[in-house]
């Protein structure tokens, strides 16, 4: 059983046979550090599971660059708006490290509903989990002080602090690099 099959089985309760059918539609893909999974304005025609590595989702605004999310092993990556609704992406998605993925294209994704009888239950659960994750991030941004947001990210994803440029983490947490550094110094002393 590969990482993708294990993840699908563990998190969504799909049978092992169906996990193998689903994973058979995905193809291995590698991204070298610095290469792009997707660029702003392009159409996203793929959904990928991150087997290893880190990927940053960000947008270039006129006055700054904003990191929306850092994807790590065990997470899926795509531009949902582009993938599901066929709109051009507002995001850049770039490998921060050499990254190994399992990737399915849009046509393969549509095929899953024909191959797996319970696919629509899985899809609903998958989208619900994505929505809850985003909802929790928004709630944290509007309800928690900067120090608590920093601490929560540190507790949940400690490895990011040694492998990702700190300005990306500051942006993802909705704070300036100066605030991020001040909190980091305070917590380390």
C-alpha positions as protocol buffer text, in pm:
chain_id: "A"
residue {
  index: 1
  type: UNK
  ca { x: 0 y: 0 z: 0 }
}
residue {
  index: 2
  type: UNK
  ca { x: 150 y: 337 z: -101 }
}
residue {
  index: 3
  type: UNK
  ca { x: 119 y: 663 z: 97 }
}
residue {
  index: 4
  type: UNK
  ca { x: -180 y: 781 z: -107 }
}
residue {
  index: 5
  type: UNK
  ca { x: -374 y: 457 z: -53 }
}
residue {
  index: 6
  type: UNK
  ca { x: -289 y: 459 z: 317 }
}
residue {
  index: 7
  type: UNK
  ca { x: -404 y: 821 z: 354 }
}
residue {
  index: 8
  type: UNK
  ca { x: -731 y: 766 z: 169 }
}
residue {
  index: 9
  type: UNK
  ca { x: -808 y: 450 z: 366 }
}
residue {
  index: 10
  type: UNK
  ca { x: -717 y: 600 z: 703 }
}
residue {
  index: 11
  type: UNK
  ca { x: -886 y: 942 z: 663 }
}
residue {
  index: 12
  type: UNK
  ca { x: -1190 y: 854 z: 455 }
}
residue {
  index: 13
  type: UNK
  ca { x: -1265 y: 490 z: 537 }
}
residue {
  index: 14
  type: UNK
  ca { x: -1267 y: 372 z: 176 }
}
residue {
  index: 15
  type: UNK
  ca { x: -1213 y: -3 z: 130 }
}
residue {
  index: 16
  type: UNK
  ca { x: -865 y: -122 z: 36 }
}
residue {
  index: 17
  type: UNK
  ca { x: -989 y: -240 z: -304 }
}
residue {
  index: 18
  type: UNK
  ca { x: -1141 y: 101 z: -379 }
}
residue {
  index: 19
  type: UNK
  ca { x: -824 y: 272 z: -252 }
}
residue {
  index: 20
  type: UNK
  ca { x: -624 y: 75 z: -508 }
}
residue {
  index: 21
  type: UNK
  ca { x: -870 y: 169 z: -784 }
}
residue {
  index: 22
  type: UNK
  ca { x: -848 y: 537 z: -688 }
}
residue {
  index: 23
  type: UNK
  ca { x: -470 y: 540 z: -658 }
}
residue {
  index: 24
  type: UNK
  ca { x: -442 y: 364 z: -996 }
}
residue {
  index: 25
  type: UNK
  ca { x: -575 y: 683 z: -1156 }
}
residue {
  index: 26
  type: UNK
  ca { x: -293 y: 891 z: -1002 }
}
residue {
  index: 27
  type: UNK
  ca { x: 51 y: 912 z: -1161 }
}
residue {
  index: 28
  type: UNK
  ca { x: 381 y: 981 z: -984 }
}
residue {
  index: 29
  type: UNK
  ca { x: 517 y: 1329 z: -1048 }
}
residue {
  index: 30
  type: UNK
  ca { x: 819 y: 1516 z: -919 }
}
residue {
  index: 31
  type: UNK
  ca { x: 877 y: 1887 z: -884 }
}
residue {
  index: 32
  type: UNK
  ca { x: 1223 y: 2025 z: -835 }
}
residue {
  index: 33
  type: UNK
  ca { x: 1274 y: 2295 z: -576 }
}
residue {
  index: 34
  type: UNK
  ca { x: 1163 y: 2628 z: -724 }
}
residue {
  index: 35
  type: UNK
  ca { x: 953 y: 2481 z: -1005 }
}
residue {
  index: 36
  type: UNK
  ca { x: 585 y: 2560 z: -1039 }
}
residue {
  index: 37
  type: UNK
  ca { x: 286 y: 2332 z: -1000 }
}
residue {
  index: 38
  type: UNK
  ca { x: 65 y: 2619 z: -1119 }
}
residue {
  index: 39
  type: UNK
  ca { x: 101 y: 2988 z: -1208 }
}
residue {
  index: 40
  type: UNK
  ca { x: -146 y: 3273 z: -1167 }
}
residue {
  index: 41
  type: UNK
  ca { x: -384 y: 3305 z: -1461 }
}
residue {
  index: 42
  type: UNK
  ca { x: -338 y: 2945 z: -1579 }
}
residue {
  index: 43
  type: UNK
  ca { x: -600 y: 2671 z: -1560 }
}
residue {
  index: 44
  type: UNK
  ca { x: -546 y: 2403 z: -1298 }
}
residue {
  index: 45
  type: UNK
  ca { x: -606 y: 2064 z: -1452 }
}
residue {
  index: 46
  type: UNK
  ca { x: -468 y: 1849 z: -1171 }
}
residue {
  index: 47
  type: UNK
  ca { x: -508 y: 1745 z: -811 }
}
residue {
  index: 48
  type: UNK
  ca { x: -206 y: 1603 z: -631 }
}
residue {
  index: 49
  type: UNK
  ca { x: -128 y: 1426 z: -307 }
}
residue {
  index: 50
  type: UNK
  ca { x: 204 y: 1534 z: -156 }
}
residue {
  index: 51
  type: UNK
  ca { x: 408 y: 1223 z: -81 }
}
residue {
  index: 52
  type: UNK
  ca { x: 714 y: 1421 z: 29 }
}
residue {
  index: 53
  type: UNK
  ca { x: 835 y: 1778 z: 13 }
}
residue {
  index: 54
  type: UNK
  ca { x: 678 y: 2120 z: 62 }
}
residue {
  index: 55
  type: UNK
  ca { x: 473 y: 2340 z: -167 }
}
residue {
  index: 56
  type: UNK
  ca { x: 375 y: 2704 z: -117 }
}
residue {
  index: 57
  type: UNK
  ca { x: 47 y: 2854 z: -238 }
}
residue {
  index: 58
  type: UNK
  ca { x: 78 y: 3231 z: -277 }
}
residue {
  index: 59
  type: UNK
  ca { x: -47 y: 3535 z: -463 }
}
residue {
  index: 60
  type: UNK
  ca { x: 137 y: 3844 z: -584 }
}
residue {
  index: 61
  type: UNK
  ca { x: -48 y: 4161 z: -486 }
}
residue {
  index: 62
  type: UNK
  ca { x: 60 y: 4505 z: -610 }
}
residue {
  index: 63
  type: UNK
  ca { x: 237 y: 4591 z: -283 }
}
residue {
  index: 64
  type: UNK
  ca { x: 331 y: 4247 z: -147 }
}
residue {
  index: 65
  type: UNK
  ca { x: 333 y: 3871 z: -184 }
}
residue {
  index: 66
  type: UNK
  ca { x: 89 y: 3678 z: 39 }
}
residue {
  index: 67
  type: UNK
  ca { x: 139 y: 3314 z: 132 }
}
residue {
  index: 68
  type: UNK
  ca { x: -197 y: 3142 z: 159 }
}
residue {
  index: 69
  type: UNK
  ca { x: -75 y: 2797 z: 260 }
}
residue {
  index: 70
  type: UNK
  ca { x: 227 y: 2567 z: 284 }
}
residue {
  index: 71
  type: UNK
  ca { x: 146 y: 2210 z: 183 }
}
residue {
  index: 72
  type: UNK
  ca { x: 347 y: 1924 z: 331 }
}
residue {
  index: 73
  type: UNK
  ca { x: 350 y: 1545 z: 303 }
}
residue {
  index: 74
  type: UNK
  ca { x: 9 y: 1392 z: 357 }
}
residue {
  index: 75
  type: UNK
  ca { x: -192 y: 1682 z: 213 }
}
residue {
  index: 76
  type: UNK
  ca { x: -359 y: 1733 z: -122 }
}
residue {
  index: 77
  type: UNK
  ca { x: -275 y: 2033 z: -338 }
}
residue {
  index: 78
  type: UNK
  ca { x: -471 y: 2204 z: -616 }
}
residue {
  index: 79
  type: UNK
  ca { x: -648 y: 2529 z: -689 }
}
residue {
  index: 80
  type: UNK
  ca { x: -1000 y: 2413 z: -598 }
}
residue {
  index: 81
  type: UNK
  ca { x: -1172 y: 2704 z: -772 }
}
residue {
  index: 82
  type: UNK
  ca { x: -979 y: 2635 z: -1090 }
}
residue {
  index: 83
  type: UNK
  ca { x: -994 y: 2256 z: -1072 }
}
residue {
  index: 84
  type: UNK
  ca { x: -1362 y: 2222 z: -985 }
}
residue {
  index: 85
  type: UNK
  ca { x: -1508 y: 2528 z: -1163 }
}
residue {
  index: 86
  type: UNK
  ca { x: -1256 y: 2558 z: -1448 }
}
residue {
  index: 87
  type: UNK
  ca { x: -1158 y: 2919 z: -1368 }
}
residue {
  index: 88
  type: UNK
  ca { x: -808 y: 3065 z: -1416 }
}
residue {
  index: 89
  type: UNK
  ca { x: -604 y: 3050 z: -1098 }
}
residue {
  index: 90
  type: UNK
  ca { x: -535 y: 3352 z: -881 }
}
residue {
  index: 91
  type: UNK
  ca { x: -255 y: 3159 z: -708 }
}
residue {
  index: 92
  type: UNK
  ca { x: 99 y: 3053 z: -780 }
}
residue {
  index: 93
  type: UNK
  ca { x: 183 y: 2709 z: -644 }
}
residue {
  index: 94
  type: UNK
  ca { x: 557 y: 2648 z: -617 }
}
residue {
  index: 95
  type: UNK
  ca { x: 779 y: 2372 z: -475 }
}
residue {
  index: 96
  type: UNK
  ca { x: 984 y: 2492 z: -178 }
}
residue {
  index: 97
  type: UNK
  ca { x: 1180 y: 2165 z: -179 }
}
residue {
  index: 98
  type: UNK
  ca { x: 1217 y: 1875 z: -416 }
}
residue {
  index: 99
  type: UNK
  ca { x: 869 y: 1726 z: -401 }
}
residue {
  index: 100
  type: UNK
  ca { x: 715 y: 1389 z: -489 }
}
residue {
  index: 101
  type: UNK
  ca { x: 345 y: 1384 z: -577 }
}
residue {
  index: 102
  type: UNK
  ca { x: 72 y: 1149 z: -687 }
}
residue {
  index: 103
  type: UNK
  ca { x: -126 y: 1344 z: -949 }
}
residue {
  index: 104
  type: UNK
  ca { x: -461 y: 1294 z: -1120 }
}
residue {
  index: 105
  type: UNK
  ca { x: -588 y: 1510 z: -1404 }
}
residue {
  index: 106
  type: UNK
  ca { x: -942 y: 1646 z: -1425 }
}
residue {
  index: 107
  type: UNK
  ca { x: -1064 y: 1373 z: -1662 }
}
residue {
  index: 108
  type: UNK
  ca { x: -927 y: 1103 z: -1429 }
}
residue {
  index: 109
  type: UNK
  ca { x: -1096 y: 1274 z: -1137 }
}
residue {
  index: 110
  type: UNK
  ca { x: -1431 y: 1258 z: -1319 }
}
residue {
  index: 111
  type: UNK
  ca { x: -1368 y: 888 z: -1392 }
}
residue {
  index: 112
  type: UNK
  ca { x: -1355 y: 808 z: -1020 }
}
residue {
  index: 113
  type: UNK
  ca { x: -1731 y: 857 z: -990 }
}
residue {
  index: 114
  type: UNK
  ca { x: -1783 y: 580 z: -1245 }
}
residue {
  index: 115
  type: UNK
  ca { x: -1531 y: 338 z: -1093 }
}
residue {
  index: 116
  type: UNK
  ca { x: -1609 y: 375 z: -724 }
}
residue {
  index: 117
  type: UNK
  ca { x: -1971 y: 335 z: -612 }
}
residue {
  index: 118
  type: UNK
  ca { x: -1913 y: 537 z: -294 }
}
residue {
  index: 119
  type: UNK
  ca { x: -1710 y: 808 z: -469 }
}
residue {
  index: 120
  type: UNK
  ca { x: -1962 y: 1085 z: -410 }
}
residue {
  index: 121
  type: UNK
  ca { x: -1960 y: 1014 z: -34 }
}
residue {
  index: 122
  type: UNK
  ca { x: -1579 y: 1033 z: -38 }
}
residue {
  index: 123
  type: UNK
  ca { x: -1582 y: 1353 z: -242 }
}
residue {
  index: 124
  type: UNK
  ca { x: -1831 y: 1514 z: -3 }
}
residue {
  index: 125
  type: UNK
  ca { x: -1619 y: 1417 z: 298 }
}
residue {
  index: 126
  type: UNK
  ca { x: -1300 y: 1540 z: 125 }
}
residue {
  index: 127
  type: UNK
  ca { x: -1454 y: 1879 z: 40 }
}
residue {
  index: 128
  type: UNK
  ca { x: -1599 y: 1906 z: 390 }
}
residue {
  index: 129
  type: UNK
  ca { x: -1257 y: 1846 z: 545 }
}
residue {
  index: 130
  type: UNK
  ca { x: -1105 y: 2112 z: 316 }
}
residue {
  index: 131
  type: UNK
  ca { x: -1379 y: 2356 z: 413 }
}
residue {
  index: 132
  type: UNK
  ca { x: -1337 y: 2290 z: 786 }
}
residue {
  index: 133
  type: UNK
  ca { x: -960 y: 2340 z: 758 }
}
residue {
  index: 134
  type: UNK
  ca { x: -1013 y: 2677 z: 585 }
}
residue {
  index: 135
  type: UNK
  ca { x: -1287 y: 2774 z: 828 }
}
residue {
  index: 136
  type: UNK
  ca { x: -1053 y: 2701 z: 1123 }
}
residue {
  index: 137
  type: UNK
  ca { x: -774 y: 2907 z: 965 }
}
residue {
  index: 138
  type: UNK
  ca { x: -1008 y: 3203 z: 915 }
}
residue {
  index: 139
  type: UNK
  ca { x: -1137 y: 3173 z: 1271 }
}
residue {
  index: 140
  type: UNK
  ca { x: -781 y: 3168 z: 1405 }
}
residue {
  index: 141
  type: UNK
  ca { x: -689 y: 3478 z: 1201 }
}
residue {
  index: 142
  type: UNK
  ca { x: -986 y: 3680 z: 1328 }
}
residue {
  index: 143
  type: UNK
  ca { x: -999 y: 3556 z: 1686 }
}
residue {
  index: 144
  type: UNK
  ca { x: -646 y: 3474 z: 1807 }
}
residue {
  index: 145
  type: UNK
  ca { x: -369 y: 3717 z: 1894 }
}
residue {
  index: 146
  type: UNK
  ca { x: -54 y: 3690 z: 1681 }
}
residue {
  index: 147
  type: UNK
  ca { x: 139 y: 3509 z: 1957 }
}
residue {
  index: 148
  type: UNK
  ca { x: -125 y: 3236 z: 1983 }
}
residue {
  index: 149
  type: UNK
  ca { x: -133 y: 3189 z: 1603 }
}
residue {
  index: 150
  type: UNK
  ca { x: 246 y: 3157 z: 1602 }
}
residue {
  index: 151
  type: UNK
  ca { x: 239 y: 2904 z: 1887 }
}
residue {
  index: 152
  type: UNK
  ca { x: -37 y: 2697 z: 1727 }
}
residue {
  index: 153
  type: UNK
  ca { x: 149 y: 2672 z: 1396 }
}
residue {
  index: 154
  type: UNK
  ca { x: 471 y: 2588 z: 1581 }
}
residue {
  index: 155
  type: UNK
  ca { x: 298 y: 2314 z: 1782 }
}
residue {
  index: 156
  type: UNK
  ca { x: 127 y: 2162 z: 1478 }
}
residue {
  index: 157
  type: UNK
  ca { x: 403 y: 2205 z: 1214 }
}
residue {
  index: 158
  type: UNK
  ca { x: 734 y: 2252 z: 1391 }
}
residue {
  index: 159
  type: UNK
  ca { x: 930 y: 2129 z: 1087 }
}
residue {
  index: 160
  type: UNK
  ca { x: 819 y: 2434 z: 886 }
}
residue {
  index: 161
  type: UNK
  ca { x: 1017 y: 2664 z: 1114 }
}
residue {
  index: 162
  type: UNK
  ca { x: 1347 y: 2505 z: 1010 }
}
residue {
  index: 163
  type: UNK
  ca { x: 1272 y: 2451 z: 641 }
}
residue {
  index: 164
  type: UNK
  ca { x: 1059 y: 2743 z: 518 }
}
residue {
  index: 165
  type: UNK
  ca { x: 1167 y: 3108 z: 489 }
}
residue {
  index: 166
  type: UNK
  ca { x: 1023 y: 3284 z: 793 }
}
residue {
  index: 167
  type: UNK
  ca { x: 864 y: 3564 z: 586 }
}
residue {
  index: 168
  type: UNK
  ca { x: 641 y: 3299 z: 423 }
}
residue {
  index: 169
  type: UNK
  ca { x: 528 y: 3176 z: 764 }
}
residue {
  index: 170
  type: UNK
  ca { x: 467 y: 3533 z: 883 }
}
residue {
  index: 171
  type: UNK
  ca { x: 253 y: 3602 z: 577 }
}
residue {
  index: 172
  type: UNK
  ca { x: 58 y: 3278 z: 620 }
}
residue {
  index: 173
  type: UNK
  ca { x: -14 y: 3379 z: 981 }
}
residue {
  index: 174
  type: UNK
  ca { x: -129 y: 3727 z: 878 }
}
residue {
  index: 175
  type: UNK
  ca { x: 154 y: 3921 z: 1039 }
}
residue {
  index: 176
  type: UNK
  ca { x: 456 y: 4121 z: 933 }
}
residue {
  index: 177
  type: UNK
  ca { x: 800 y: 3960 z: 936 }
}
residue {
  index: 178
  type: UNK
  ca { x: 894 y: 4205 z: 1214 }
}
residue {
  index: 179
  type: UNK
  ca { x: 607 y: 4091 z: 1436 }
}
residue {
  index: 180
  type: UNK
  ca { x: 691 y: 3729 z: 1360 }
}
residue {
  index: 181
  type: UNK
  ca { x: 1057 y: 3785 z: 1458 }
}
residue {
  index: 182
  type: UNK
  ca { x: 960 y: 3968 z: 1777 }
}
residue {
  index: 183
  type: UNK
  ca { x: 732 y: 3681 z: 1883 }
}
residue {
  index: 184
  type: UNK
  ca { x: 996 y: 3424 z: 1791 }
}
residue {
  index: 185
  type: UNK
  ca { x: 1263 y: 3602 z: 1999 }
}
residue {
  index: 186
  type: UNK
  ca { x: 1024 y: 3632 z: 2294 }
}
residue {
  index: 187
  type: UNK
  ca { x: 928 y: 3264 z: 2287 }
}
residue {
  index: 188
  type: UNK
  ca { x: 1288 y: 3144 z: 2242 }
}
residue {
  index: 189
  type: UNK
  ca { x: 1422 y: 3347 z: 2536 }
}
